[in-house]
mmCIF file of C-alpha atoms in Angstrom:
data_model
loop_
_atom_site.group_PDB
_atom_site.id
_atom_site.type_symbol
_atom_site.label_atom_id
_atom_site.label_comp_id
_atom_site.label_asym_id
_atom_site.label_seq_id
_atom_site.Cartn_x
_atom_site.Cartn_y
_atom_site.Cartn_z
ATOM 1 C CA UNK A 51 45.663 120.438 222.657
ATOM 2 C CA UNK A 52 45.705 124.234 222.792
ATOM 3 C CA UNK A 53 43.092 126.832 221.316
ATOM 4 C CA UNK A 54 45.375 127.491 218.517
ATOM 5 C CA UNK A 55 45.858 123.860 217.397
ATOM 6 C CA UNK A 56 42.534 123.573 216.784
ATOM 7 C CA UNK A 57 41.701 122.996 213.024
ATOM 8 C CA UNK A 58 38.334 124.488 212.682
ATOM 9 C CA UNK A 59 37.768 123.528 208.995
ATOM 10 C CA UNK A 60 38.083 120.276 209.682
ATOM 11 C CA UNK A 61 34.959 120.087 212.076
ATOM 12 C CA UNK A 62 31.846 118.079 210.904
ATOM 13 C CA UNK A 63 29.106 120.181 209.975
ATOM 14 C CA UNK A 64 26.808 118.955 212.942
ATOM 15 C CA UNK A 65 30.001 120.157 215.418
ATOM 16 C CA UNK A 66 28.566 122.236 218.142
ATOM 17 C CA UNK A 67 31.009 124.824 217.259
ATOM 18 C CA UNK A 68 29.150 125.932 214.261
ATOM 19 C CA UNK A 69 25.762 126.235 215.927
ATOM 20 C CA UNK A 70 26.915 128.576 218.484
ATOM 21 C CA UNK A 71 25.510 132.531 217.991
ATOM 22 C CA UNK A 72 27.549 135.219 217.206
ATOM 23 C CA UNK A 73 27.637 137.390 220.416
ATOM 24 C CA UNK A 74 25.413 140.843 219.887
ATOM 25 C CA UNK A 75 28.415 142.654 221.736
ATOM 26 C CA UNK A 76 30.669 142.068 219.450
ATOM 27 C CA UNK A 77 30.698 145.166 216.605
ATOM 28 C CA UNK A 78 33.072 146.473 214.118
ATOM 29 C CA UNK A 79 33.808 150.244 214.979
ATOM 30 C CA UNK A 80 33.472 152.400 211.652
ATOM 31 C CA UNK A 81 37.087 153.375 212.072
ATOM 32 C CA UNK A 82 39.958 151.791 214.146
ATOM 33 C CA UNK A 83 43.386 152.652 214.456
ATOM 34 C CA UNK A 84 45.506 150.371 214.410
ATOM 35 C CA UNK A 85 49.741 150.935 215.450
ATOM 36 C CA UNK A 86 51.233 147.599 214.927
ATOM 37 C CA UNK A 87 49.939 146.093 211.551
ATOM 38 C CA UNK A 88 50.209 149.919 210.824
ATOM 39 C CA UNK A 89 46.921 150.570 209.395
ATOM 40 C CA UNK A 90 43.575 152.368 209.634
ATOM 41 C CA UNK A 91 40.692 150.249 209.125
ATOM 42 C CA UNK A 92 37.274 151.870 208.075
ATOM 43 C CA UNK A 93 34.318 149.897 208.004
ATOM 44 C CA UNK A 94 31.022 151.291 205.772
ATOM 45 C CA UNK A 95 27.575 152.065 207.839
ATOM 46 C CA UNK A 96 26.703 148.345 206.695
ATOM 47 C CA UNK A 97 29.993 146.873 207.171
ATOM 48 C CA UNK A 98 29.731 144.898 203.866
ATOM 49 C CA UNK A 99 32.784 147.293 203.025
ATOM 50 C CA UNK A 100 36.265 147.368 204.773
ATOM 51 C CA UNK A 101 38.860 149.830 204.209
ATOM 52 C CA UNK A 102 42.597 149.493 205.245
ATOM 53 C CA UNK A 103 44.570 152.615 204.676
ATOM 54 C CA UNK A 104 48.080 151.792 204.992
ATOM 55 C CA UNK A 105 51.378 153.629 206.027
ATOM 56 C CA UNK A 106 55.217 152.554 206.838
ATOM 57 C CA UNK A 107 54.396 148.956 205.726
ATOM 58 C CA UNK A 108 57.247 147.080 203.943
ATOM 59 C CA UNK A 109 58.709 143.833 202.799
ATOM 60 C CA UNK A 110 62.000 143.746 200.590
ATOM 61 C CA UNK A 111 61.805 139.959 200.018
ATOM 62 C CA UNK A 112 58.619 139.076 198.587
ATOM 63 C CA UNK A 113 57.568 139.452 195.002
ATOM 64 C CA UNK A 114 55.758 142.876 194.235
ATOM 65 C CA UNK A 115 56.256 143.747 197.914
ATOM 66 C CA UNK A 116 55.084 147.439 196.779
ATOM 67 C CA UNK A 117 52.113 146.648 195.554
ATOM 68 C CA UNK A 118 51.162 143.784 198.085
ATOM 69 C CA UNK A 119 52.044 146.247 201.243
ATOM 70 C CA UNK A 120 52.784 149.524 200.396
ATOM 71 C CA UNK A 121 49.339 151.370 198.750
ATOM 72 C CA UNK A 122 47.533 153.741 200.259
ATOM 73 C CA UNK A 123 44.683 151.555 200.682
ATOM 74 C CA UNK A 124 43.315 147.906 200.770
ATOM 75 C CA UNK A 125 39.586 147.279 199.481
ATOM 76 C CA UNK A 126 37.772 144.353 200.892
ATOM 77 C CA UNK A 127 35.244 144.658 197.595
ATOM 78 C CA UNK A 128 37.641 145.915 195.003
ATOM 79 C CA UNK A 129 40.724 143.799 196.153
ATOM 80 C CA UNK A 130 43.995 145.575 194.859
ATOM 81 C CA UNK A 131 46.147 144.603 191.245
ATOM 82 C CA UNK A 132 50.066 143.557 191.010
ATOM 83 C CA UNK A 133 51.889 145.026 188.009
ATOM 84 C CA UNK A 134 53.308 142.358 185.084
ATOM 85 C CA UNK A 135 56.204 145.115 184.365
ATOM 86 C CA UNK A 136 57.365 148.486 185.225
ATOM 87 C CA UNK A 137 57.628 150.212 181.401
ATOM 88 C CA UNK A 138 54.034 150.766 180.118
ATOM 89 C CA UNK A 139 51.416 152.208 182.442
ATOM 90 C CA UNK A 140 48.925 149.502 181.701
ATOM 91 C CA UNK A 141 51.448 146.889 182.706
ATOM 92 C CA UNK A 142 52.048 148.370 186.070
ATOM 93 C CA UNK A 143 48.101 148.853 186.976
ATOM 94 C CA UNK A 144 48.726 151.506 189.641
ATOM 95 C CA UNK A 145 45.684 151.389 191.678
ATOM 96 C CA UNK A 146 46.022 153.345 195.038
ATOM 97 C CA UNK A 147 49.029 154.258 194.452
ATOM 98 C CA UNK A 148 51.104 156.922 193.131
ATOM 99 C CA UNK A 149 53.851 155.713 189.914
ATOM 100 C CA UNK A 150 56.783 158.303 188.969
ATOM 101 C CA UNK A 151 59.240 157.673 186.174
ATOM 102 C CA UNK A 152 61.520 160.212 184.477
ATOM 103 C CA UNK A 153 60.119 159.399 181.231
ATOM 104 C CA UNK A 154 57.266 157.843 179.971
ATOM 105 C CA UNK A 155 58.496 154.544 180.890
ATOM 106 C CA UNK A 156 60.355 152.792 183.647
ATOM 107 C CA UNK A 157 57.727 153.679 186.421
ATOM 108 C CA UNK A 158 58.358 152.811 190.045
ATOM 109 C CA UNK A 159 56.467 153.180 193.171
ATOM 110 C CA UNK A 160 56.551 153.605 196.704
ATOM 111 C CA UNK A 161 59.286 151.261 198.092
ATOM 112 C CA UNK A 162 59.800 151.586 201.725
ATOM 113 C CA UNK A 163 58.690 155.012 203.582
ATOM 114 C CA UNK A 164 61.595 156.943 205.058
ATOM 115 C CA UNK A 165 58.912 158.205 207.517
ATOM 116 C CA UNK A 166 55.185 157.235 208.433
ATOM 117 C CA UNK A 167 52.365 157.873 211.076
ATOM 118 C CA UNK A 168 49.267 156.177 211.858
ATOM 119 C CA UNK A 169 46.903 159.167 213.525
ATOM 120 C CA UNK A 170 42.900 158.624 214.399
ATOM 121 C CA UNK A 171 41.618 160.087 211.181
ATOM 122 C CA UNK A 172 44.407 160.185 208.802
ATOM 123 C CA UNK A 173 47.846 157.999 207.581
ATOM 124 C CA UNK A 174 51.050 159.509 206.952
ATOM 125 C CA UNK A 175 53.775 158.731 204.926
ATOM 126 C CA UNK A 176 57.270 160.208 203.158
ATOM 127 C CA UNK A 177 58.815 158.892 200.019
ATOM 128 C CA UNK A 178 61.809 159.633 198.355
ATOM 129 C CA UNK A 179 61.869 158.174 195.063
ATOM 130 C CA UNK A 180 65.195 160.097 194.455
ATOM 131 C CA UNK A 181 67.458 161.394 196.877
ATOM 132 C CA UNK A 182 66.619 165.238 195.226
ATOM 133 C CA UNK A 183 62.648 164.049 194.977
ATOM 134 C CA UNK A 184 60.597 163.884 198.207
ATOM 135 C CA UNK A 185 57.219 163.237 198.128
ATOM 136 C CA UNK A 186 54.991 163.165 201.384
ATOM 137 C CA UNK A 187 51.641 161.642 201.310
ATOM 138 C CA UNK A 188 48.619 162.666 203.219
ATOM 139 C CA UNK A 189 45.404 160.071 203.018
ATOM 140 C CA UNK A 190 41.946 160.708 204.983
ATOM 141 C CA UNK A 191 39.447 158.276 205.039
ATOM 142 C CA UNK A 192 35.761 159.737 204.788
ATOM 143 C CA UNK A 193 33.740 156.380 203.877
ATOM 144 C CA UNK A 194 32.908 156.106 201.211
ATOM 145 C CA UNK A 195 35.057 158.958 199.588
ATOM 146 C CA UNK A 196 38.659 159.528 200.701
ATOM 147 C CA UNK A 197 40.957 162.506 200.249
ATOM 148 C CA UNK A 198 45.229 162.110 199.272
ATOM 149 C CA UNK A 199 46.900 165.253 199.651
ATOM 150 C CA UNK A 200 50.764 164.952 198.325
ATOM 151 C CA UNK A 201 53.379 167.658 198.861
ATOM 152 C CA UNK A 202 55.721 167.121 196.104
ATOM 153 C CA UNK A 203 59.105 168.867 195.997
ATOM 154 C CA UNK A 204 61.250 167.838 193.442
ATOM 155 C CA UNK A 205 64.621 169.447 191.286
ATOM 156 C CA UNK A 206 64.237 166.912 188.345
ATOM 157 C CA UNK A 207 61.128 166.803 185.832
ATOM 158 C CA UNK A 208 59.122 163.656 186.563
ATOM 159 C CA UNK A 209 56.036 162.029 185.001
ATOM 160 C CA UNK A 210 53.118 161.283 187.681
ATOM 161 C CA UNK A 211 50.137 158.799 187.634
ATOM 162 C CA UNK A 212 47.903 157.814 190.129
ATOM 163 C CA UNK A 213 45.175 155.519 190.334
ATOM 164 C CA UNK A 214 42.009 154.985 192.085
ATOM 165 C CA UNK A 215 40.319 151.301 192.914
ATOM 166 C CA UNK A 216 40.492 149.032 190.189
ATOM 167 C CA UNK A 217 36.621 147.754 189.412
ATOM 168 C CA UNK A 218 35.750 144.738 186.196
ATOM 169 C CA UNK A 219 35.366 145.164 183.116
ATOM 170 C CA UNK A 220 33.644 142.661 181.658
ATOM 171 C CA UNK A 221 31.254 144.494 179.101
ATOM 172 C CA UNK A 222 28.002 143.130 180.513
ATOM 173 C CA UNK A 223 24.614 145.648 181.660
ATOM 174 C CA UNK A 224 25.439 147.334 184.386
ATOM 175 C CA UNK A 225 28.996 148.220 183.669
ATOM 176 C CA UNK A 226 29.329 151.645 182.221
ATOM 177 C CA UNK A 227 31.027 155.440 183.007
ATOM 178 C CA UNK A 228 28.529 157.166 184.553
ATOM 179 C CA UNK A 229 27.816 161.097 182.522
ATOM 180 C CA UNK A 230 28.721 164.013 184.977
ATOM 181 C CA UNK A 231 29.076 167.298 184.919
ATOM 182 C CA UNK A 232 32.103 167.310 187.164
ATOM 183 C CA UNK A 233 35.651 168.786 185.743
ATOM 184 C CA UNK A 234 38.410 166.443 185.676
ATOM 185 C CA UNK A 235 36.729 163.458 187.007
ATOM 186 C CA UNK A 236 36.017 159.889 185.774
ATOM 187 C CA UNK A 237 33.028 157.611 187.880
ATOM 188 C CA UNK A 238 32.749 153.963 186.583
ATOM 189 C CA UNK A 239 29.325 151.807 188.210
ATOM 190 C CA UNK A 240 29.716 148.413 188.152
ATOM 191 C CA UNK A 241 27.990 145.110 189.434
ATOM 192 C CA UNK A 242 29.829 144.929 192.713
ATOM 193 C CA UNK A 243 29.904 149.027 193.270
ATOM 194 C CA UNK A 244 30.872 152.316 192.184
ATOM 195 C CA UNK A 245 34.485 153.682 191.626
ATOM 196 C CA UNK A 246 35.775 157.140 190.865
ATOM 197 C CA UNK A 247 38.513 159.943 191.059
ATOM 198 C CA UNK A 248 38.130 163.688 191.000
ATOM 199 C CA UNK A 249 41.438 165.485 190.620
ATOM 200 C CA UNK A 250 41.253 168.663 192.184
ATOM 201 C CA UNK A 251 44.966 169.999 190.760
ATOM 202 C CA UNK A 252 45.105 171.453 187.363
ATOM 203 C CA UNK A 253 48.381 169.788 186.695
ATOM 204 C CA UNK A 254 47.121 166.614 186.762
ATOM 205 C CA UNK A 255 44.224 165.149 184.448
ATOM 206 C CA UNK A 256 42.051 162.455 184.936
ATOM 207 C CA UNK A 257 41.078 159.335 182.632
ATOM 208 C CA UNK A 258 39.475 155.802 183.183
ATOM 209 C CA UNK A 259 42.369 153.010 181.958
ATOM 210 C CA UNK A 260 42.521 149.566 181.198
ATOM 211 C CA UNK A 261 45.070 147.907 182.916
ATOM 212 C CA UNK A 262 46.771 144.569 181.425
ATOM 213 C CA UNK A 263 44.321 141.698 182.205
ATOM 214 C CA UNK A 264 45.193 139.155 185.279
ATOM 215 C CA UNK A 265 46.723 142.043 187.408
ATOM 216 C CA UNK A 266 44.010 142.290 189.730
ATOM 217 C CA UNK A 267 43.483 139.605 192.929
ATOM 218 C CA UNK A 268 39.516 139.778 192.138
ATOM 219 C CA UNK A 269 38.900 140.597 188.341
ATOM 220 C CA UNK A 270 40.501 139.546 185.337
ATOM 221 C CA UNK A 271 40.013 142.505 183.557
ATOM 222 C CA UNK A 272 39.319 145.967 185.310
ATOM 223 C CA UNK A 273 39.595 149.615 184.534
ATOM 224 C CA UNK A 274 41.370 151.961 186.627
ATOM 225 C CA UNK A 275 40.804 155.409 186.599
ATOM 226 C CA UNK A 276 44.066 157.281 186.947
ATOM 227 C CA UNK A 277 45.192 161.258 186.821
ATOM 228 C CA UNK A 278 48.551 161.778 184.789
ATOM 229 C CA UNK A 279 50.731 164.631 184.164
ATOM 230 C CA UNK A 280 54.421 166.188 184.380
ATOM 231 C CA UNK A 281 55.906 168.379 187.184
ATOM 232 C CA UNK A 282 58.687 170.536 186.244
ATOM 233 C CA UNK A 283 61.220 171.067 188.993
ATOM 234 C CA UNK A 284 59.431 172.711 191.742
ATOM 235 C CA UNK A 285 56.999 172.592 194.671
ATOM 236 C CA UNK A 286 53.327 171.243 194.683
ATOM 237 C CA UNK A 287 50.414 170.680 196.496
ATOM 238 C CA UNK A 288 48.274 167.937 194.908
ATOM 239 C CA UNK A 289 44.906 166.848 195.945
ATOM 240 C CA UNK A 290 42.262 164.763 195.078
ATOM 241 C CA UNK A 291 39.317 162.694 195.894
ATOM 242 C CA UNK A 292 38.340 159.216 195.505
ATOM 243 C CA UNK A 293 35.175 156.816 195.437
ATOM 244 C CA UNK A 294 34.860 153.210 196.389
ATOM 245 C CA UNK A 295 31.006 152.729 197.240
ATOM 246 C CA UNK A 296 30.074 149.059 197.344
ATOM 247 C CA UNK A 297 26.692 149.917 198.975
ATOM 248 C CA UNK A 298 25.284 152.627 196.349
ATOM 249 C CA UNK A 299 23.286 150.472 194.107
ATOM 250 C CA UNK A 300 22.959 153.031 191.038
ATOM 251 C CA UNK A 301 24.246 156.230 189.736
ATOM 252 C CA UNK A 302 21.946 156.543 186.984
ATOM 253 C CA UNK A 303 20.270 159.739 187.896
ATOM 254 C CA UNK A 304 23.030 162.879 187.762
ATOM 255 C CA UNK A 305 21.608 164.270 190.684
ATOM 256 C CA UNK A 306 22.645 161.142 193.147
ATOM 257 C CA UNK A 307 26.190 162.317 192.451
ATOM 258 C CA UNK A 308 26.906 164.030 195.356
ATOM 259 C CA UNK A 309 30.728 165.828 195.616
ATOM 260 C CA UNK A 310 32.322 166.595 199.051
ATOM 261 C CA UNK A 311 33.789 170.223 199.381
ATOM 262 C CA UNK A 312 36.958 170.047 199.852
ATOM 263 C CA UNK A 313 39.222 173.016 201.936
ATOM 264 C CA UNK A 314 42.869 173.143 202.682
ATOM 265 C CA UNK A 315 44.012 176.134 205.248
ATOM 266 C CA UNK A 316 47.740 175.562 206.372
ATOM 267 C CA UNK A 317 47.608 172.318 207.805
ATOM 268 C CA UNK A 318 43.292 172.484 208.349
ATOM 269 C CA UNK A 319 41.693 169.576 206.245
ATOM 270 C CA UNK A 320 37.693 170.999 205.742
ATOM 271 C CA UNK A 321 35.674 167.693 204.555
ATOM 272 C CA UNK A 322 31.959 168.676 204.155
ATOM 273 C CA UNK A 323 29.629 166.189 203.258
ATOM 274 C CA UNK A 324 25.087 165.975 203.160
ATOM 275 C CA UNK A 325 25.684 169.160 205.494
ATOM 276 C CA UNK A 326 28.131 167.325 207.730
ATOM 277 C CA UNK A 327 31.863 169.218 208.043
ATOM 278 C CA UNK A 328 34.854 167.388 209.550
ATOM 279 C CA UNK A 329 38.186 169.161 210.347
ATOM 280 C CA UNK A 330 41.011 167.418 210.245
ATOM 281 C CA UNK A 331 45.138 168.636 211.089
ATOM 282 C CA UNK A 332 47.757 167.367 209.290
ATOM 283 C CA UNK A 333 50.359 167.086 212.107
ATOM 284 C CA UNK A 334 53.024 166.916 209.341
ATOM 285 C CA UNK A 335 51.992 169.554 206.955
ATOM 286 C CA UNK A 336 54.441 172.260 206.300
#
């Protein structure tokens, strides 16, 4: 019998297998790229929190393929939601990932990337929703925040939403939108972390949604905070920021709120942090 006919599972509880240590030399990095599962996995400092930032993924013949490979990231605490239909907003619960329509209704998302790249510190990817609408997508992990940048040029006038991590909502203590002092920005504190979006374009505004309950693969009902708006035919630069802290236990006080500055020179991505700055080039930016 070879290693991988072994069912473990199946082992008594006594089985020597279970009582042997973990090996100290084996440790998650905080950030690992990796080329053929196409992905960029960030751990937290604890590790209790796992990232996957995704790009260039695809599958045509499973149901909700979109939503099951193609977001712009994969939360080991706040899971990820499937939509129940494409018309309404709250049916679609559009966590991590952008939704266009040409109305208010009818929304689609990313369906297979007509390019992508996995770098160290950043995923690529290019969507064209129509064949005069391309939309390429820029996402930098900076645990626990991370930073989407979207260059948008389009010749029709679409309708945009995008959403952050979707968190419960289950009206207990504990569960509530935290009070800030931050424009165009929603933060929602929950039992199993913290969640929030701070839209950093003025054509886009930000609000904290309820999705359509039993879309999520964790919660039954969540909120989502998402940024709306409509572009007219044109050229845009988009960015934003997003929060998915497992490990902060409260955001009661204001002053524990603490906002990355964010810079965009060219193709120069300025994250600063607690006094910390990383630099980061888009290879694809033009």
């Amino acid at each position: 019998m070879g290693f991988k006919d072994i069912h473990f599972y199946a082992l008594s509880d006594d089985d020597p297998f279970w009582q042997v240590k973990e090996s100290e030399k084996l440790k998650f990095e905080p950030r690992k790229k990796q080329s053929e599962p196409r992905m960029l996995v960030v751990h937290s400092k604890t590790g209790q929190e796992v990232q996957a930032f995704t790009a260039g993924q695809h599958s045509h013949e499973h149901a909700h393929g979109e939503a099951k490979y193609e977001k712009y990231v994969y939360s080991s605490t706040f899971g990820f939601s499937t939509p129940k239909g494409s018309v309404l907003l709250k049916q679609g619960a559009f966590d991590n990932t952008l939704a266009v329509s040409e109305t208010e209704n009818f929304w689609q998302t990313a369906f297979k990337y007509e390019h992508y790249a996995i770098h160290d510190d950043y995923v690529y990817s290019d969507w064209k929703p129509w064949s005069d609408v391309e939309i390429k997508n820029y996402v930098i992990p900076q645990m626990p925040w991370h930073i989407r940048i979207h260059q948008i040029n389009t010749r029709r006038t679409i309708n945009v939403a995008e959403g952050g991590f979707a968190a419960p909502d289950y009206g207990i203590p504990g569960q509530q939108v935290l009070d800030t002092d931050v424009k165009n920005a929603v933060f929602y504190q929950t039992e199993v972390g913290i969640m929030g979006l701070v839209g950093l374009s003025e054509e886009l505004k930000v609000a904290l949604t309820e999705p359509e309950p039993n879309t999520n693969l964790y919660f039954p009902k969540t909120k989502i905070p998402l940024q709306t708006g409509v572009l007219k035919p044109g050229e845009y630069t988009l960015i934003s920021l997003y929060l998915g802290d497992r490990e902060l236990e409260s955001l009661d006080e204001r002053e524990q709120i603490v906002l990355p500055e964010i810079s965009l020179n060219g193709n120069q991505v300025s994250f600063t942090l607690d006094g910390n700055t990383t630099k980061i080039t888009l290879a694809e930016f033009r």
